PDB file of C-alpha atoms in Angstrom:
ATOM      1  CA  MET Q   1     -84.991-135.353  31.173  1.00  0.00           C
ATOM      2  CA  VAL Q   2     -82.044-133.959  33.097  1.00  0.00           C
ATOM      3  CA  ARG Q   3     -79.416-131.429  32.146  1.00  0.00           C
ATOM      4  CA  THR Q   4     -75.900-131.379  33.543  1.00  0.00           C
ATOM      5  CA  ILE Q   5     -75.027-127.844  34.574  1.00  0.00           C
ATOM      6  CA  ALA Q   6     -71.926-128.070  36.727  1.00  0.00           C
ATOM      7  CA  ALA Q   7     -69.429-130.677  37.784  1.00  0.00           C
ATOM      8  CA  CYS Q   8     -66.061-130.765  39.498  1.00  0.00           C
ATOM      9  CA  SER Q   9     -63.813-133.436  40.962  1.00  0.00           C
ATOM     10  CA  VAL Q  10     -62.890-133.283  44.633  1.00  0.00           C
ATOM     11  CA  SER Q  11     -60.186-135.482  46.098  1.00  0.00           C
ATOM     12  CA  SER Q  12     -60.897-137.222  49.394  1.00  0.00           C
ATOM     13  CA  SER Q  13     -57.728-137.748  51.462  1.00  0.00           C
ATOM     14  CA  ARG Q  14     -59.489-140.092  53.885  1.00  0.00           C
ATOM     15  CA  SER Q  15     -60.635-142.725  51.453  1.00  0.00           C
ATOM     16  CA  GLY Q  16     -58.303-141.969  48.571  1.00  0.00           C
ATOM     17  CA  TRP Q  17     -61.081-141.895  45.978  1.00  0.00           C
ATOM     18  CA  ILE Q  18     -62.270-139.122  43.706  1.00  0.00           C
ATOM     19  CA  ARG Q  19     -65.793-137.830  44.269  1.00  0.00           C
ATOM     20  CA  ARG Q  20     -67.508-135.970  41.459  1.00  0.00           C
ATOM     21  CA  LEU Q  21     -69.847-133.245  42.578  1.00  0.00           C
ATOM     22  CA  PHE Q  22     -72.740-132.446  40.255  1.00  0.00           C
ATOM     23  CA  ALA Q  23     -75.756-130.205  39.938  1.00  0.00           C
ATOM     24  CA  ILE Q  24     -78.449-131.071  37.390  1.00  0.00           C
ATOM     25  CA  ARG Q  25     -81.886-129.777  36.582  1.00  0.00           C
ATOM     26  CA  VAL Q  26     -84.716-132.292  36.891  1.00  0.00           C
ATOM     27  CA  LYS Q  27     -88.389-132.220  35.928  1.00  0.00           C
ATOM     28  CA  GLN Q  28     -91.335-132.173  38.291  1.00  0.00           C
ATOM     29  CA  GLY Q  29     -92.207-135.731  37.333  1.00  0.00           C
ATOM     30  CA  GLN Q  30     -88.939-137.087  38.766  1.00  0.00           C
ATOM     31  CA  CYS Q  31     -89.680-139.747  41.379  1.00  0.00           C
ATOM     32  CA  VAL Q  32     -87.709-139.576  44.645  1.00  0.00           C
ATOM     33  CA  ALA Q  33     -87.608-141.537  47.880  1.00  0.00           C
ATOM     34  CA  LEU Q  34     -87.887-139.761  51.228  1.00  0.00           C
ATOM     35  CA  ALA Q  35     -86.206-140.864  54.451  1.00  0.00           C
ATOM     36  CA  ASP Q  36     -89.191-143.071  55.365  1.00  0.00           C
ATOM     37  CA  GLY Q  37     -88.833-144.979  52.074  1.00  0.00           C
ATOM     38  CA  ARG Q  38     -92.013-143.674  50.474  1.00  0.00           C
ATOM     39  CA  LEU Q  39     -91.857-142.674  46.814  1.00  0.00           C
ATOM     40  CA  TRP Q  40     -93.121-139.309  45.672  1.00  0.00           C
ATOM     41  CA  THR Q  41     -92.880-137.220  42.553  1.00  0.00           C
ATOM     42  CA  ILE Q  42     -91.288-133.834  43.103  1.00  0.00           C
ATOM     43  CA  LYS Q  43     -94.484-132.278  41.773  1.00  0.00           C
ATOM     44  CA  SER Q  44     -96.412-133.862  44.630  1.00  0.00           C
ATOM     45  CA  LEU Q  45     -93.911-132.625  47.202  1.00  0.00           C
ATOM     46  CA  LEU Q  46     -94.157-129.088  45.856  1.00  0.00           C
ATOM     47  CA  ARG Q  47     -97.940-129.075  45.540  1.00  0.00           C
ATOM     48  CA  ARG Q  48     -98.485-127.395  48.898  1.00  0.00           C
ATOM     49  CA  ARG Q  49     -95.519-125.070  48.580  1.00  0.00           C
ATOM     50  CA  ARG Q  50     -96.317-121.433  47.974  1.00  0.00           C
ATOM     51  CA  LYS Q  51     -95.274-120.331  44.500  1.00  0.00           C
ATOM     52  CA  SER Q  52     -92.935-117.497  45.393  1.00  0.00           C
ATOM     53  CA  ARG Q  53     -89.370-116.509  44.686  1.00  0.00           C
ATOM     54  CA  SER Q  54     -88.235-117.946  48.002  1.00  0.00           C
ATOM     55  CA  LEU Q  55     -86.107-121.080  47.766  1.00  0.00           C
ATOM     56  CA  THR Q  56     -87.458-124.489  48.801  1.00  0.00           C
ATOM     57  CA  THR Q  57     -84.946-127.188  49.746  1.00  0.00           C
ATOM     58  CA  PHE Q  58     -85.305-130.817  50.802  1.00  0.00           C
ATOM     59  CA  GLU Q  59     -83.348-134.071  50.908  1.00  0.00           C
ATOM     60  CA  ALA Q  60     -84.254-137.321  49.193  1.00  0.00           C
ATOM     61  CA  SER Q  61     -82.729-140.116  47.148  1.00  0.00           C
ATOM     62  CA  LEU Q  62     -83.470-141.624  43.782  1.00  0.00           C
ATOM     63  CA  PRO Q  63     -85.475-144.885  43.706  1.00  0.00           C
ATOM     64  CA  ASP Q  64     -83.354-147.983  44.322  1.00  0.00           C
ATOM     65  CA  ALA Q  65     -80.423-145.800  45.456  1.00  0.00           C
ATOM     66  CA  SER Q  66     -79.137-145.164  48.956  1.00  0.00           C
ATOM     67  CA  THR Q  67     -77.180-141.958  48.339  1.00  0.00           C
ATOM     68  CA  ALA Q  68     -78.852-138.931  49.882  1.00  0.00           C
ATOM     69  CA  LEU Q  69     -79.235-135.996  47.530  1.00  0.00           C
ATOM     70  CA  SER Q  70     -80.159-132.373  48.055  1.00  0.00           C
ATOM     71  CA  PHE Q  71     -82.870-130.640  46.044  1.00  0.00           C
ATOM     72  CA  ALA Q  72     -83.569-126.949  45.585  1.00  0.00           C
ATOM     73  CA  ALA Q  73     -86.728-125.615  43.948  1.00  0.00           C
ATOM     74  CA  LYS Q  74     -87.623-122.059  42.981  1.00  0.00           C
ATOM     75  CA  TRP Q  75     -90.740-120.795  41.227  1.00  0.00           C
ATOM     76  CA  ILE Q  76     -90.079-118.807  38.041  1.00  0.00           C
ATOM     77  CA  ASP Q  77     -92.916-116.491  37.031  1.00  0.00           C
ATOM     78  CA  GLY Q  78     -94.031-116.496  33.409  1.00  0.00           C
ATOM     79  CA  ARG Q  79     -93.976-113.289  31.382  1.00  0.00           C
ATOM     80  CA  LYS Q  80     -97.081-111.573  30.014  1.00  0.00           C
ATOM     81  CA  GLY Q  81     -99.611-114.341  30.394  1.00  0.00           C
ATOM     82  CA  GLN Q  82     -97.154-117.204  30.003  1.00  0.00           C
ATOM     83  CA  GLN Q  83     -97.349-119.963  32.594  1.00  0.00           C
ATOM     84  CA  GLY Q  84     -94.607-120.070  35.194  1.00  0.00           C
ATOM     85  CA  GLU Q  85     -92.623-123.160  36.139  1.00  0.00           C
ATOM     86  CA  TRP Q  86     -90.570-124.695  38.905  1.00  0.00           C
ATOM     87  CA  LEU Q  87     -86.804-124.610  38.542  1.00  0.00           C
ATOM     88  CA  ILE Q  88     -85.655-127.781  40.321  1.00  0.00           C
ATOM     89  CA  VAL Q  89     -81.980-128.607  40.775  1.00  0.00           C
ATOM     90  CA  MET Q  90     -80.601-131.840  42.236  1.00  0.00           C
ATOM     91  CA  THR Q  91     -77.089-132.109  43.668  1.00  0.00           C
ATOM     92  CA  ASN Q  92     -74.963-134.452  45.747  1.00  0.00           C
ATOM     93  CA  SER Q  93     -73.594-131.441  47.622  1.00  0.00           C
ATOM     94  CA  PRO Q  94     -75.204-130.667  50.995  1.00  0.00           C
ATOM     95  CA  ASN Q  95     -75.502-127.038  49.882  1.00  0.00           C
ATOM     96  CA  ALA Q  96     -78.559-127.085  47.636  1.00  0.00           C
ATOM     97  CA  LYS Q  97     -78.691-123.291  47.487  1.00  0.00           C
ATOM     98  CA  ALA Q  98     -75.282-123.211  45.813  1.00  0.00           C
ATOM     99  CA  ALA Q  99     -76.635-125.566  43.128  1.00  0.00           C
ATOM    100  CA  ILE Q 100     -79.167-122.913  42.079  1.00  0.00           C
ATOM    101  CA  SER Q 101     -76.324-120.401  41.759  1.00  0.00           C
ATOM    102  CA  ALA Q 102     -74.393-122.892  39.622  1.00  0.00           C
ATOM    103  CA  TYR Q 103     -77.409-123.255  37.370  1.00  0.00           C
ATOM    104  CA  LYS Q 104     -77.528-119.490  36.816  1.00  0.00           C
ATOM    105  CA  ASN Q 105     -73.876-119.567  35.731  1.00  0.00           C
ATOM    106  CA  ARG Q 106     -74.693-122.316  33.244  1.00  0.00           C
ATOM    107  CA  TRP Q 107     -76.865-120.004  31.164  1.00  0.00           C
ATOM    108  CA  ALA Q 108     -73.996-117.583  30.610  1.00  0.00           C
ATOM    109  CA  VAL Q 109     -71.875-120.467  29.304  1.00  0.00           C
ATOM    110  CA  GLU Q 110     -74.698-121.765  27.098  1.00  0.00           C
ATOM    111  CA  CYS Q 111     -75.210-118.299  25.592  1.00  0.00           C
ATOM    112  CA  LEU Q 112     -71.484-118.013  24.863  1.00  0.00           C
ATOM    113  CA  PHE Q 113     -71.488-121.398  23.101  1.00  0.00           C
ATOM    114  CA  ALA Q 114     -74.519-120.409  21.017  1.00  0.00           C
ATOM    115  CA  ASP Q 115     -72.958-117.071  20.068  1.00  0.00           C
ATOM    116  CA  ALA Q 116     -69.766-118.770  18.916  1.00  0.00           C
ATOM    117  CA  LYS Q 117     -71.654-121.516  17.077  1.00  0.00           C
ATOM    118  CA  THR Q 118     -75.051-121.683  15.362  1.00  0.00           C
ATOM    119  CA  ARG Q 119     -76.381-118.331  16.576  1.00  0.00           C
ATOM    120  CA  GLY Q 120     -73.327-116.380  15.526  1.00  0.00           C
ATOM    121  CA  PHE Q 121     -69.965-117.373  14.085  1.00  0.00           C
ATOM    122  CA  ASN Q 122     -70.683-121.017  13.170  1.00  0.00           C
ATOM    123  CA  MET Q 123     -67.506-122.345  14.726  1.00  0.00           C
ATOM    124  CA  GLU Q 124     -68.724-125.920  14.253  1.00  0.00           C
ATOM    125  CA  ASP Q 125     -68.476-125.508  10.472  1.00  0.00           C
ATOM    126  CA  THR Q 126     -64.680-125.386  10.556  1.00  0.00           C
ATOM    127  CA  ARG Q 127     -62.826-128.347   9.129  1.00  0.00           C
ATOM    128  CA  MET Q 128     -59.707-127.710  11.147  1.00  0.00           C
ATOM    129  CA  THR Q 129     -58.340-130.688  13.045  1.00  0.00           C
ATOM    130  CA  ALA Q 130     -54.928-129.453  14.216  1.00  0.00           C
ATOM    131  CA  PRO Q 131     -55.154-128.543  17.938  1.00  0.00           C
ATOM    132  CA  ASP Q 132     -52.900-125.488  17.545  1.00  0.00           C
ATOM    133  CA  LYS Q 133     -55.054-124.070  14.757  1.00  0.00           C
ATOM    134  CA  ILE Q 134     -58.245-124.723  16.718  1.00  0.00           C
ATOM    135  CA  ASP Q 135     -56.720-122.923  19.714  1.00  0.00           C
ATOM    136  CA  THR Q 136     -55.941-119.927  17.516  1.00  0.00           C
ATOM    137  CA  LEU Q 137     -59.451-119.942  16.058  1.00  0.00           C
ATOM    138  CA  THR Q 138     -60.960-120.091  19.547  1.00  0.00           C
ATOM    139  CA  ALA Q 139     -58.883-117.095  20.629  1.00  0.00           C
ATOM    140  CA  ILE Q 140     -60.041-115.126  17.580  1.00  0.00           C
ATOM    141  CA  LEU Q 141     -63.664-116.051  18.285  1.00  0.00           C
ATOM    142  CA  ALA Q 142     -63.298-114.893  21.881  1.00  0.00           C
ATOM    143  CA  ILE Q 143     -62.116-111.503  20.623  1.00  0.00           C
ATOM    144  CA  ALA Q 144     -64.966-111.339  18.077  1.00  0.00           C
ATOM    145  CA  VAL Q 145     -67.632-112.178  20.676  1.00  0.00           C
ATOM    146  CA  THR Q 146     -66.210-109.593  23.063  1.00  0.00           C
ATOM    147  CA  TRP Q 147     -66.173-107.001  20.272  1.00  0.00           C
ATOM    148  CA  ALA Q 148     -69.812-107.756  19.433  1.00  0.00           C
ATOM    149  CA  TYR Q 149     -70.821-107.297  23.060  1.00  0.00           C
ATOM    150  CA  ARG Q 150     -68.936-104.002  23.206  1.00  0.00           C
ATOM    151  CA  CYS Q 151     -70.762-102.849  20.067  1.00  0.00           C
ATOM    152  CA  ALA Q 152     -74.076-103.706  21.720  1.00  0.00           C
ATOM    153  CA  THR Q 153     -73.123-101.621  24.736  1.00  0.00           C
ATOM    154  CA  GLN Q 154     -72.053 -98.793  22.425  1.00  0.00           C
ATOM    155  CA  THR Q 155     -75.459 -98.995  20.733  1.00  0.00           C
ATOM    156  CA  MET Q 156     -77.750 -99.573  23.714  1.00  0.00           C
ATOM    157  CA  GLY Q 157     -75.896 -98.044  26.659  1.00  0.00           C
ATOM    158  CA  LEU Q 158     -77.751 -99.084  29.817  1.00  0.00           C
ATOM    159  CA  LYS Q 159     -81.087 -99.473  28.053  1.00  0.00           C
ATOM    160  CA  ALA Q 160     -82.805-102.852  27.829  1.00  0.00           C
ATOM    161  CA  ILE Q 161     -83.782-104.407  24.511  1.00  0.00           C
ATOM    162  CA  LYS Q 162     -87.533-104.160  23.926  1.00  0.00           C
ATOM    163  CA  ARG Q 163     -89.746-107.195  24.429  1.00  0.00           C
ATOM    164  CA  LYS Q 164     -92.255-108.509  21.912  1.00  0.00           C
ATOM    165  CA  VAL Q 165     -95.865-109.406  22.728  1.00  0.00           C
ATOM    166  CA  HIS Q 166     -94.900-112.947  23.765  1.00  0.00           C
ATOM    167  CA  GLY Q 167     -92.435-111.540  26.306  1.00  0.00           C
ATOM    168  CA  ARG Q 168     -89.161-112.385  24.598  1.00  0.00           C
ATOM    169  CA  ARG Q 169     -86.595-109.815  23.543  1.00  0.00           C
ATOM    170  CA  GLU Q 170     -86.654-108.515  19.968  1.00  0.00           C
ATOM    171  CA  LYS Q 171     -82.977-109.461  19.689  1.00  0.00           C
ATOM    172  CA  SER Q 172     -80.348-110.908  21.944  1.00  0.00           C
ATOM    173  CA  TRP Q 173     -77.624-108.617  23.269  1.00  0.00           C
ATOM    174  CA  PHE Q 174     -75.127-110.500  21.110  1.00  0.00           C
ATOM    175  CA  ARG Q 175     -77.201-110.184  17.908  1.00  0.00           C
ATOM    176  CA  THR Q 176     -77.647-106.459  18.523  1.00  0.00           C
ATOM    177  CA  GLY Q 177     -73.878-106.044  18.793  1.00  0.00           C
ATOM    178  CA  LEU Q 178     -73.050-108.345  15.884  1.00  0.00           C
ATOM    179  CA  ASP Q 179     -75.410-106.475  13.544  1.00  0.00           C
ATOM    180  CA  ALA Q 180     -73.841-103.189  14.601  1.00  0.00           C
ATOM    181  CA  LEU Q 181     -70.296-104.545  14.213  1.00  0.00           C
ATOM    182  CA  ARG Q 182     -70.981-105.774  10.677  1.00  0.00           C
ATOM    183  CA  ALA Q 183     -72.494-102.454   9.633  1.00  0.00           C
ATOM    184  CA  TRP Q 184     -69.758-100.378  11.240  1.00  0.00           C
ATOM    185  CA  ILE Q 185     -66.883-102.367   9.749  1.00  0.00           C
ATOM    186  CA  THR Q 186     -68.408-101.815   6.308  1.00  0.00           C
ATOM    187  CA  PHE Q 187     -69.695 -98.233   6.551  1.00  0.00           C
ATOM    188  CA  ALA Q 188     -68.255 -96.629   9.696  1.00  0.00           C
ATOM    189  CA  PRO Q 189     -65.084 -98.422  10.848  1.00  0.00           C
ATOM    190  CA  GLN Q 190     -64.282 -95.623  13.299  1.00  0.00           C
ATOM    191  CA  ASN Q 191     -67.380 -96.624  15.313  1.00  0.00           C
ATOM    192  CA  ALA Q 192     -66.181-100.239  15.494  1.00  0.00           C
ATOM    193  CA  VAL Q 193     -62.758 -99.094  16.682  1.00  0.00           C
ATOM    194  CA  ARG Q 194     -64.339 -96.785  19.265  1.00  0.00           C
ATOM    195  CA  ALA Q 195     -66.500 -99.609  20.585  1.00  0.00           C
ATOM    196  CA  TRP Q 196     -63.423-101.766  21.112  1.00  0.00           C
ATOM    197  CA  GLN Q 197     -61.345 -99.057  22.772  1.00  0.00           C
ATOM    198  CA  ASN Q 198     -63.956 -97.456  25.044  1.00  0.00           C
ATOM    199  CA  GLN Q 199     -64.280 -98.396  28.692  1.00  0.00           C
ATOM    200  CA  PHE Q 200     -67.959 -99.027  29.390  1.00  0.00           C
ATOM    201  CA  PRO Q 201     -69.644 -98.954  32.804  1.00  0.00           C
ATOM    202  CA  LYS Q 202     -70.855-102.240  34.213  1.00  0.00           C
ATOM    203  CA  ARG Q 203     -74.452-102.870  33.157  1.00  0.00           C
ATOM    204  CA  PHE Q 204     -76.951-103.313  35.958  1.00  0.00           C
ATOM    205  CA  LYS Q 205     -79.476-106.135  35.830  1.00  0.00           C
ATOM    206  CA  ILE Q 206     -82.538-104.767  34.064  1.00  0.00           C
ATOM    207  CA  PRO Q 207     -85.794-106.748  34.471  1.00  0.00           C
TER     208      PRO Q 207
END
């Protein structure tokens, strides 16, 4: 199983063709070929690597392919008794470290999609087909998501949402804000207005 996380087209003036750069996450069981032609699973290559937060990089190719690819692997610790796992990203860019950074950005995009769709405003339920109307709806959703996040900041400040026994948060930041926005619009609209108008400090990363 692989997941596409970033892609962009880069024009090559020398050859005149378009090269598509990609960065995808792969599983430990992915088989790769090293420079000497031997086949290994990534799990085997990482077996002797120390499980730390330091980044491990190497080059290999897929079986029956000649294109050299870059791989970056980083160990992610599990929370509260949960087993950790390797985060492994494959890219055709020589900068494997940048592929890990691209993967981090992917999660922000995935969370935004979920907030606008099944986890929040159910955008996929619309029956609109006119592009102009869909553009307007998307703009309204962007405002609504931003407002929900501002309500969460109004509610939580710089505090982190508590974790349950299994290590996950009780609520997402978006759900915390959306619940507050709904309640405030109904019972305390001045709080909803204040959340939209206030300038909040940038939140620091809280573990």
